[in-house]
């Protein structure tokens, strides 16, 4: 940590000198991103960096020269440690720490020198930094849209079809040859799975009965414990204190929400397998 | 002679505006000297100027615009000055007017997701940073006295906890969920920043608890972060702290076993850091069910006898009551519906259902993916004997992502999708675990903490941006206001010069509410 701290301070001082105080804060992450660890780039940017040409050259080189010990994706093998967890890799700045280890090896730990050209070392360094960034930025949140269909497709499409037309009562609103025709082509698999469980973007509507007895209908914009607001058919906004009106809400996905409390894990995968046949 | 000593006393009071750690044992009502207000974590104030009968007249006393990211910490208030933070920033402001006294800004890399607040020891202010440093400031001026590195940012460590002052020590813990790393809780010398003791969430190989890991590699990188400040019982000299998820977060394949002491409540000796006992709400967690929610200390009655209790509404959706003298388990009940567990074992721990563990094709789980509750503070009122928690109910899919070698992909080793979910304010009778009342806080997830007072008022917020004062007996609304966004922190209160204030953070704005001036 000592070395990298000093480097960071140097980079910061330089940045301040060059750009002035006002921009210094914005510049720090850029300086720090030369290091593998501690990055706060987006998961997408991390993946893009891993797909870049130098990183891909580095990955190929890694497969040839390093993977036999460190594993095909640098997460460790029979002999070599997991490099995602390596202090040398995480504190490396542009190859200053990784480079000497590749060139000279670590005889004390049984790692031989690996004869690579400076360009090859640079590519491997780029690959390792990108791989650490992707690993660190892997999110507990939504799965990536390219999540493989092979992984998801474990259900029984016939059982799914029976559920669709039977207990699920999906066919009351949907048709495989109507609104759902080609649905599997329209959405990436993991998104399709989410969407049938909980379709987003269909606004609720409400009928608001005023004290006068008049009823105003429209798109429900807001409803909490105190106020209701709608957009009427002409696009104008209206709101009322809840205590003065009676509100009747219609949720177009109410049936989907109700099903959430009824599905078994198997139902979900069978239904998904069926929907995936609608290409 | 009398006049002289009086003058001298006044001069001292004006000159030194620090905080004697002894005062934390019985915090005065004109201060809120630490994250939870006092060591119990109950977030209950004896103040009652604002009460059930007059709270409807509550009005704005002042607002402070930080122009920063959302305030997720709780301000502290000592000697008329309120100190609060967002990641990389600390402010001191006049607690009666909201006017800024100083602002300390420390840009850095690292995770800027949250700062839970600052701590005060004598005339100094302490806070943790996104790059895992602990910084000491002069309370009077906001000038930096020292800055020490606690953990290595290259591994994604940061500090979100507000330090807890216990006697002559600052208790902190590390946060971080980017790389597979070990985490720890530590005592720091407030004078020098030197580490005095360190308790590791992961036992040494061969030590008790290490048998809950399959091998040294998994044990050495197994996580157990400390996202939240803990509580303290001065009579027992024990610190209570919750630890977070194991690493890799969602993939349990390479860490078979209970994975102690992750997702655990631990009791540590305040002087030595030695563990007195532990209880694990989520053995072998694979859903990110951190057990870091405030371990609330209740001096209550159990089966008719007075007993020192500890209660936690844990992220896994279960409410636990323990005897805090020895960790003996007394009660486990769900406070939201969920199906990730298939029962409760003899030790009172939920038994994970392997079918609900993350799966490559997705496991459909009746839980909101971010848990039954989270970091927002619960509250316990000795007036109602109810434990209040902002809960979340929902449905989600948990995915397990392994590479071609069968190893977890990335640090998470999985992903999750949340579907329909809603927030519920639940009032739990701690003796039975049953809800006395529940109030729907709206669609989506809430982040509102809770404060209760002897004025028979509960302060919190809903998911529609309404700041609320409720009747703690039944949840009836007594006052509400829209602050331009959702309550993002946990409210606190103090009384100064005869006026009681309620402070609430809404995104980057800190609001102070009070009764109208006559």
PDB file of N, CA and C in Angstrom, chain A residues 42-114:
ATOM      1  N   UNK A  42     -18.071   1.602 -14.231  1.00  0.00           N
ATOM      2  CA  UNK A  42     -19.316   0.842 -14.300  1.00  0.00           C
ATOM      3  C   UNK A  42     -19.029  -0.596 -14.736  1.00  0.00           C
ATOM      4  N   UNK A  43     -19.932  -1.542 -14.390  1.00  0.00           N
ATOM      5  CA  UNK A  43     -19.739  -2.921 -14.831  1.00  0.00           C
ATOM      6  C   UNK A  43     -19.639  -3.004 -16.364  1.00  0.00           C
ATOM      7  N   UNK A  44     -20.434  -2.176 -17.054  1.00  0.00           N
ATOM      8  CA  UNK A  44     -20.401  -2.190 -18.517  1.00  0.00           C
ATOM      9  C   UNK A  44     -19.027  -1.752 -19.023  1.00  0.00           C
ATOM     10  N   UNK A  45     -18.497  -0.676 -18.421  1.00  0.00           N
ATOM     11  CA  UNK A  45     -17.181  -0.175 -18.844  1.00  0.00           C
ATOM     12  C   UNK A  45     -16.106  -1.221 -18.554  1.00  0.00           C
ATOM     13  N   UNK A  46     -16.263  -1.917 -17.428  1.00  0.00           N
ATOM     14  CA  UNK A  46     -15.279  -2.948 -17.085  1.00  0.00           C
ATOM     15  C   UNK A  46     -15.318  -4.077 -18.117  1.00  0.00           C
ATOM     16  N   UNK A  47     -16.525  -4.471 -18.501  1.00  0.00           N
ATOM     17  CA  UNK A  47     -16.657  -5.544 -19.496  1.00  0.00           C
ATOM     18  C   UNK A  47     -16.114  -5.092 -20.842  1.00  0.00           C
ATOM     19  N   UNK A  48     -16.381  -3.819 -21.200  1.00  0.00           N
ATOM     20  CA  UNK A  48     -15.883  -3.288 -22.471  1.00  0.00           C
ATOM     21  C   UNK A  48     -14.355  -3.295 -22.481  1.00  0.00           C
ATOM     22  N   UNK A  49     -13.765  -2.936 -21.335  1.00  0.00           N
ATOM     23  CA  UNK A  49     -12.297  -2.916 -21.254  1.00  0.00           C
ATOM     24  C   UNK A  49     -11.735  -4.319 -21.432  1.00  0.00           C
ATOM     25  N   UNK A  50     -12.441  -5.311 -20.902  1.00  0.00           N
ATOM     26  CA  UNK A  50     -11.992  -6.696 -21.033  1.00  0.00           C
ATOM     27  C   UNK A  50     -12.110  -7.174 -22.487  1.00  0.00           C
ATOM     28  N   UNK A  51     -13.083  -6.615 -23.212  1.00  0.00           N
ATOM     29  CA  UNK A  51     -13.259  -7.001 -24.612  1.00  0.00           C
ATOM     30  C   UNK A  51     -12.318  -6.242 -25.551  1.00  0.00           C
ATOM     31  N   UNK A  52     -11.602  -5.251 -25.036  1.00  0.00           N
ATOM     32  CA  UNK A  52     -10.720  -4.438 -25.898  1.00  0.00           C
ATOM     33  C   UNK A  52      -9.630  -5.312 -26.515  1.00  0.00           C
ATOM     34  N   UNK A  53      -9.064  -4.817 -27.606  1.00  0.00           N
ATOM     35  CA  UNK A  53      -8.083  -5.611 -28.354  1.00  0.00           C
ATOM     36  C   UNK A  53      -6.852  -5.976 -27.514  1.00  0.00           C
ATOM     37  N   UNK A  54      -6.228  -4.991 -26.840  1.00  0.00           N
ATOM     38  CA  UNK A  54      -5.050  -5.380 -26.035  1.00  0.00           C
ATOM     39  C   UNK A  54      -5.399  -6.396 -24.951  1.00  0.00           C
ATOM     40  N   UNK A  55      -6.573  -6.223 -24.310  1.00  0.00           N
ATOM     41  CA  UNK A  55      -6.948  -7.164 -23.237  1.00  0.00           C
ATOM     42  C   UNK A  55      -7.184  -8.549 -23.818  1.00  0.00           C
ATOM     43  N   UNK A  56      -7.777  -8.631 -24.996  1.00  0.00           N
ATOM     44  CA  UNK A  56      -8.018  -9.933 -25.626  1.00  0.00           C
ATOM     45  C   UNK A  56      -6.717 -10.582 -26.083  1.00  0.00           C
ATOM     46  N   UNK A  57      -5.780  -9.743 -26.597  1.00  0.00           N
ATOM     47  CA  UNK A  57      -4.437 -10.276 -26.922  1.00  0.00           C
ATOM     48  C   UNK A  57      -3.798 -10.812 -25.649  1.00  0.00           C
ATOM     49  N   UNK A  58      -3.965 -10.040 -24.567  1.00  0.00           N
ATOM     50  CA  UNK A  58      -3.394 -10.441 -23.273  1.00  0.00           C
ATOM     51  C   UNK A  58      -4.003 -11.729 -22.763  1.00  0.00           C
ATOM     52  N   UNK A  59      -5.311 -11.873 -22.973  1.00  0.00           N
ATOM     53  CA  UNK A  59      -5.994 -13.088 -22.525  1.00  0.00           C
ATOM     54  C   UNK A  59      -5.449 -14.310 -23.271  1.00  0.00           C
ATOM     55  N   UNK A  60      -5.263 -14.136 -24.589  1.00  0.00           N
ATOM     56  CA  UNK A  60      -4.729 -15.235 -25.404  1.00  0.00           C
ATOM     57  C   UNK A  60      -3.320 -15.602 -24.934  1.00  0.00           C
ATOM     58  N   UNK A  61      -2.524 -14.551 -24.674  1.00  0.00           N
ATOM     59  CA  UNK A  61      -1.166 -14.783 -24.194  1.00  0.00           C
ATOM     60  C   UNK A  61      -1.181 -15.475 -22.845  1.00  0.00           C
ATOM     61  N   UNK A  62      -2.097 -15.042 -21.994  1.00  0.00           N
ATOM     62  CA  UNK A  62      -2.241 -15.619 -20.648  1.00  0.00           C
ATOM     63  C   UNK A  62      -2.573 -17.106 -20.758  1.00  0.00           C
ATOM     64  N   UNK A  63      -3.481 -17.430 -21.688  1.00  0.00           N
ATOM     65  CA  UNK A  63      -3.860 -18.837 -21.887  1.00  0.00           C
ATOM     66  C   UNK A  63      -2.644 -19.676 -22.234  1.00  0.00           C
ATOM     67  N   UNK A  64      -1.777 -19.103 -23.083  1.00  0.00           N
ATOM     68  CA  UNK A  64      -0.600 -19.854 -23.536  1.00  0.00           C
ATOM     69  C   UNK A  64       0.462 -19.964 -22.448  1.00  0.00           C
ATOM     70  N   UNK A  65       0.699 -18.833 -21.748  1.00  0.00           N
ATOM     71  CA  UNK A  65       1.893 -18.755 -20.905  1.00  0.00           C
ATOM     72  C   UNK A  65       1.641 -18.850 -19.410  1.00  0.00           C
ATOM     73  N   UNK A  66       0.421 -18.624 -18.968  1.00  0.00           N
ATOM     74  CA  UNK A  66       0.184 -18.495 -17.517  1.00  0.00           C
ATOM     75  C   UNK A  66      -0.900 -19.442 -16.996  1.00  0.00           C
ATOM     76  N   UNK A  67      -1.856 -19.781 -17.891  1.00  0.00           N
ATOM     77  CA  UNK A  67      -3.069 -20.480 -17.439  1.00  0.00           C
ATOM     78  C   UNK A  67      -2.762 -21.862 -16.867  1.00  0.00           C
ATOM     79  N   UNK A  68      -1.663 -22.485 -17.312  1.00  0.00           N
ATOM     80  CA  UNK A  68      -1.382 -23.841 -16.833  1.00  0.00           C
ATOM     81  C   UNK A  68      -1.167 -23.856 -15.317  1.00  0.00           C
ATOM     82  N   UNK A  69      -0.778 -22.716 -14.753  1.00  0.00           N
ATOM     83  CA  UNK A  69      -0.661 -22.646 -13.295  1.00  0.00           C
ATOM     84  C   UNK A  69      -1.789 -21.843 -12.657  1.00  0.00           C
ATOM     85  N   UNK A  70      -2.141 -20.706 -13.291  1.00  0.00           N
ATOM     86  CA  UNK A  70      -3.078 -19.769 -12.654  1.00  0.00           C
ATOM     87  C   UNK A  70      -4.525 -19.979 -13.087  1.00  0.00           C
ATOM     88  N   UNK A  71      -4.762 -21.009 -13.886  1.00  0.00           N
ATOM     89  CA  UNK A  71      -6.132 -21.291 -14.325  1.00  0.00           C
ATOM     90  C   UNK A  71      -6.486 -20.475 -15.559  1.00  0.00           C
ATOM     91  N   UNK A  72      -7.441 -20.977 -16.360  1.00  0.00           N
ATOM     92  CA  UNK A  72      -7.764 -20.331 -17.634  1.00  0.00           C
ATOM     93  C   UNK A  72      -8.286 -18.900 -17.472  1.00  0.00           C
ATOM     94  N   UNK A  73      -8.897 -18.578 -16.345  1.00  0.00           N
ATOM     95  CA  UNK A  73      -9.383 -17.206 -16.172  1.00  0.00           C
ATOM     96  C   UNK A  73      -8.691 -16.498 -15.012  1.00  0.00           C
ATOM     97  N   UNK A  74      -7.502 -16.957 -14.689  1.00  0.00           N
ATOM     98  CA  UNK A  74      -6.636 -16.320 -13.692  1.00  0.00           C
ATOM     99  C   UNK A  74      -7.181 -16.422 -12.263  1.00  0.00           C
ATOM    100  N   UNK A  75      -8.185 -17.285 -12.072  1.00  0.00           N
ATOM    101  CA  UNK A  75      -8.726 -17.430 -10.712  1.00  0.00           C
ATOM    102  C   UNK A  75      -8.065 -18.587  -9.957  1.00  0.00           C
ATOM    103  N   UNK A  76      -6.890 -18.987 -10.428  1.00  0.00           N
ATOM    104  CA  UNK A  76      -6.132 -19.990  -9.695  1.00  0.00           C
ATOM    105  C   UNK A  76      -6.231 -21.369 -10.308  1.00  0.00           C
ATOM    106  N   UNK A  77      -5.167 -22.106 -10.184  1.00  0.00           N
ATOM    107  CA  UNK A  77      -5.147 -23.458 -10.718  1.00  0.00           C
ATOM    108  C   UNK A  77      -4.505 -24.382  -9.718  1.00  0.00           C
ATOM    109  N   UNK A  78      -4.044 -25.524 -10.208  1.00  0.00           N
ATOM    110  CA  UNK A  78      -3.460 -26.528  -9.319  1.00  0.00           C
ATOM    111  C   UNK A  78      -2.204 -25.972  -8.636  1.00  0.00           C
ATOM    112  N   UNK A  79      -1.430 -25.174  -9.378  1.00  0.00           N
ATOM    113  CA  UNK A  79      -0.142 -24.712  -8.853  1.00  0.00           C
ATOM    114  C   UNK A  79      -0.171 -23.253  -8.406  1.00  0.00           C
ATOM    115  N   UNK A  80      -0.750 -22.415  -9.246  1.00  0.00           N
ATOM    116  CA  UNK A  80      -0.621 -20.978  -9.004  1.00  0.00           C
ATOM    117  C   UNK A  80      -1.831 -20.385  -8.303  1.00  0.00           C
ATOM    118  N   UNK A  81      -1.609 -19.270  -7.591  1.00  0.00           N
ATOM    119  CA  UNK A  81      -2.712 -18.651  -6.847  1.00  0.00           C
ATOM    120  C   UNK A  81      -3.711 -17.921  -7.736  1.00  0.00           C
ATOM    121  N   UNK A  82      -4.857 -17.640  -7.160  1.00  0.00           N
ATOM    122  CA  UNK A  82      -5.911 -16.839  -7.772  1.00  0.00           C
ATOM    123  C   UNK A  82      -5.404 -15.408  -7.904  1.00  0.00           C
ATOM    124  N   UNK A  83      -5.252 -14.937  -9.144  1.00  0.00           N
ATOM    125  CA  UNK A  83      -4.667 -13.607  -9.349  1.00  0.00           C
ATOM    126  C   UNK A  83      -5.658 -12.474  -9.108  1.00  0.00           C
ATOM    127  N   UNK A  84      -6.959 -12.802  -9.046  1.00  0.00           N
ATOM    128  CA  UNK A  84      -7.937 -11.775  -8.675  1.00  0.00           C
ATOM    129  C   UNK A  84      -7.727 -11.361  -7.207  1.00  0.00           C
ATOM    130  N   UNK A  85      -7.113 -12.249  -6.448  1.00  0.00           N
ATOM    131  CA  UNK A  85      -6.893 -12.001  -5.022  1.00  0.00           C
ATOM    132  C   UNK A  85      -5.441 -11.630  -4.747  1.00  0.00           C
ATOM    133  N   UNK A  86      -4.674 -11.305  -5.798  1.00  0.00           N
ATOM    134  CA  UNK A  86      -3.245 -11.066  -5.644  1.00  0.00           C
ATOM    135  C   UNK A  86      -2.948  -9.597  -5.346  1.00  0.00           C
ATOM    136  N   UNK A  87      -2.165  -9.391  -4.309  1.00  0.00           N
ATOM    137  CA  UNK A  87      -1.773  -8.027  -3.945  1.00  0.00           C
ATOM    138  C   UNK A  87      -0.873  -7.416  -5.020  1.00  0.00           C
ATOM    139  N   UNK A  88      -0.003  -8.251  -5.617  1.00  0.00           N
ATOM    140  CA  UNK A  88       0.875  -7.756  -6.686  1.00  0.00           C
ATOM    141  C   UNK A  88       0.022  -7.216  -7.830  1.00  0.00           C
ATOM    142  N   UNK A  89      -0.976  -7.973  -8.234  1.00  0.00           N
ATOM    143  CA  UNK A  89      -1.820  -7.552  -9.360  1.00  0.00           C
ATOM    144  C   UNK A  89      -2.602  -6.292  -8.990  1.00  0.00           C
ATOM    145  N   UNK A  90      -3.176  -6.278  -7.793  1.00  0.00           N
ATOM    146  CA  UNK A  90      -4.043  -5.161  -7.409  1.00  0.00           C
ATOM    147  C   UNK A  90      -3.280  -3.867  -7.167  1.00  0.00           C
ATOM    148  N   UNK A  91      -1.992  -3.977  -6.804  1.00  0.00           N
ATOM    149  CA  UNK A  91      -1.202  -2.757  -6.599  1.00  0.00           C
ATOM    150  C   UNK A  91      -0.367  -2.393  -7.810  1.00  0.00           C
ATOM    151  N   UNK A  92      -0.454  -3.179  -8.839  1.00  0.00           N
ATOM    152  CA  UNK A  92       0.339  -2.907 -10.036  1.00  0.00           C
ATOM    153  C   UNK A  92      -0.101  -1.611 -10.708  1.00  0.00           C
ATOM    154  N   UNK A  93       0.879  -0.861 -11.198  1.00  0.00           N
ATOM    155  CA  UNK A  93       0.587   0.350 -11.975  1.00  0.00           C
ATOM    156  C   UNK A  93       1.283   0.207 -13.317  1.00  0.00           C
ATOM    157  N   UNK A  94       0.511  -0.059 -14.329  1.00  0.00           N
ATOM    158  CA  UNK A  94       1.071  -0.139 -15.679  1.00  0.00           C
ATOM    159  C   UNK A  94       2.178  -1.172 -15.825  1.00  0.00           C
ATOM    160  N   UNK A  95       2.126  -2.247 -15.053  1.00  0.00           N
ATOM    161  CA  UNK A  95       3.105  -3.325 -15.215  1.00  0.00           C
ATOM    162  C   UNK A  95       4.297  -3.241 -14.279  1.00  0.00           C
ATOM    163  N   UNK A  96       4.340  -2.203 -13.419  1.00  0.00           N
ATOM    164  CA  UNK A  96       5.541  -2.031 -12.587  1.00  0.00           C
ATOM    165  C   UNK A  96       5.744  -3.159 -11.575  1.00  0.00           C
ATOM    166  N   UNK A  97       4.659  -3.823 -11.197  1.00  0.00           N
ATOM    167  CA  UNK A  97       4.799  -4.924 -10.227  1.00  0.00           C
ATOM    168  C   UNK A  97       4.650  -6.286 -10.910  1.00  0.00           C
ATOM    169  N   UNK A  98       3.723  -6.367 -11.868  1.00  0.00           N
ATOM    170  CA  UNK A  98       3.494  -7.650 -12.550  1.00  0.00           C
ATOM    171  C   UNK A  98       4.663  -7.980 -13.479  1.00  0.00           C
ATOM    172  N   UNK A  99       5.153  -6.958 -14.176  1.00  0.00           N
ATOM    173  CA  UNK A  99       6.226  -7.153 -15.162  1.00  0.00           C
ATOM    174  C   UNK A  99       7.416  -7.908 -14.604  1.00  0.00           C
ATOM    175  N   UNK A 100       8.009  -7.417 -13.507  1.00  0.00           N
ATOM    176  CA  UNK A 100       9.180  -8.117 -12.950  1.00  0.00           C
ATOM    177  C   UNK A 100       8.868  -9.559 -12.544  1.00  0.00           C
ATOM    178  N   UNK A 101       7.646  -9.815 -12.050  1.00  0.00           N
ATOM    179  CA  UNK A 101       7.309 -11.186 -11.644  1.00  0.00           C
ATOM    180  C   UNK A 101       7.279 -12.097 -12.874  1.00  0.00           C
ATOM    181  N   UNK A 102       6.706 -11.605 -13.985  1.00  0.00           N
ATOM    182  CA  UNK A 102       6.681 -12.425 -15.200  1.00  0.00           C
ATOM    183  C   UNK A 102       8.107 -12.657 -15.706  1.00  0.00           C
ATOM    184  N   UNK A 103       8.893 -11.581 -15.795  1.00  0.00           N
ATOM    185  CA  UNK A 103      10.257 -11.673 -16.349  1.00  0.00           C
ATOM    186  C   UNK A 103      11.174 -12.549 -15.499  1.00  0.00           C
ATOM    187  N   UNK A 104      11.122 -12.308 -14.156  1.00  0.00           N
ATOM    188  CA  UNK A 104      12.100 -12.966 -13.286  1.00  0.00           C
ATOM    189  C   UNK A 104      11.553 -14.205 -12.590  1.00  0.00           C
ATOM    190  N   UNK A 105      10.243 -14.368 -12.632  1.00  0.00           N
ATOM    191  CA  UNK A 105       9.640 -15.474 -11.898  1.00  0.00           C
ATOM    192  C   UNK A 105       9.701 -15.239 -10.411  1.00  0.00           C
ATOM    193  N   UNK A 106       9.234 -16.254  -9.658  1.00  0.00           N
ATOM    194  CA  UNK A 106       9.341 -16.187  -8.188  1.00  0.00           C
ATOM    195  C   UNK A 106       9.942 -17.507  -7.738  1.00  0.00           C
ATOM    196  N   UNK A 107      11.277 -17.588  -7.908  1.00  0.00           N
ATOM    197  CA  UNK A 107      11.942 -18.876  -7.652  1.00  0.00           C
ATOM    198  C   UNK A 107      11.624 -19.419  -6.258  1.00  0.00           C
ATOM    199  N   UNK A 108      11.461 -18.502  -5.277  1.00  0.00           N
ATOM    200  CA  UNK A 108      11.182 -18.961  -3.906  1.00  0.00           C
ATOM    201  C   UNK A 108       9.840 -19.673  -3.804  1.00  0.00           C
ATOM    202  N   UNK A 109       8.937 -19.377  -4.744  1.00  0.00           N
ATOM    203  CA  UNK A 109       7.603 -20.006  -4.690  1.00  0.00           C
ATOM    204  C   UNK A 109       7.397 -20.986  -5.849  1.00  0.00           C
ATOM    205  N   UNK A 110       8.470 -21.250  -6.550  1.00  0.00           N
ATOM    206  CA  UNK A 110       8.381 -22.256  -7.606  1.00  0.00           C
ATOM    207  C   UNK A 110       7.876 -21.726  -8.929  1.00  0.00           C
ATOM    208  N   UNK A 111       7.813 -20.388  -9.084  1.00  0.00           N
ATOM    209  CA  UNK A 111       7.362 -19.854 -10.368  1.00  0.00           C
ATOM    210  C   UNK A 111       8.580 -19.532 -11.229  1.00  0.00           C
ATOM    211  N   UNK A 112       8.644 -20.140 -12.424  1.00  0.00           N
ATOM    212  CA  UNK A 112       9.802 -19.877 -13.286  1.00  0.00           C
ATOM    213  C   UNK A 112       9.660 -18.531 -14.003  1.00  0.00           C
ATOM    214  N   UNK A 113      10.760 -17.961 -14.508  1.00  0.00           N
ATOM    215  CA  UNK A 113      10.639 -16.771 -15.365  1.00  0.00           C
ATOM    216  C   UNK A 113       9.863 -17.154 -16.619  1.00  0.00           C
ATOM    217  N   UNK A 114       9.027 -16.246 -17.115  1.00  0.00           N
ATOM    218  CA  UNK A 114       8.255 -16.518 -18.327  1.00  0.00           C
ATOM    219  C   UNK A 114       8.793 -15.598 -19.426  1.00  0.00           C
TER     220      UNK A 114
END
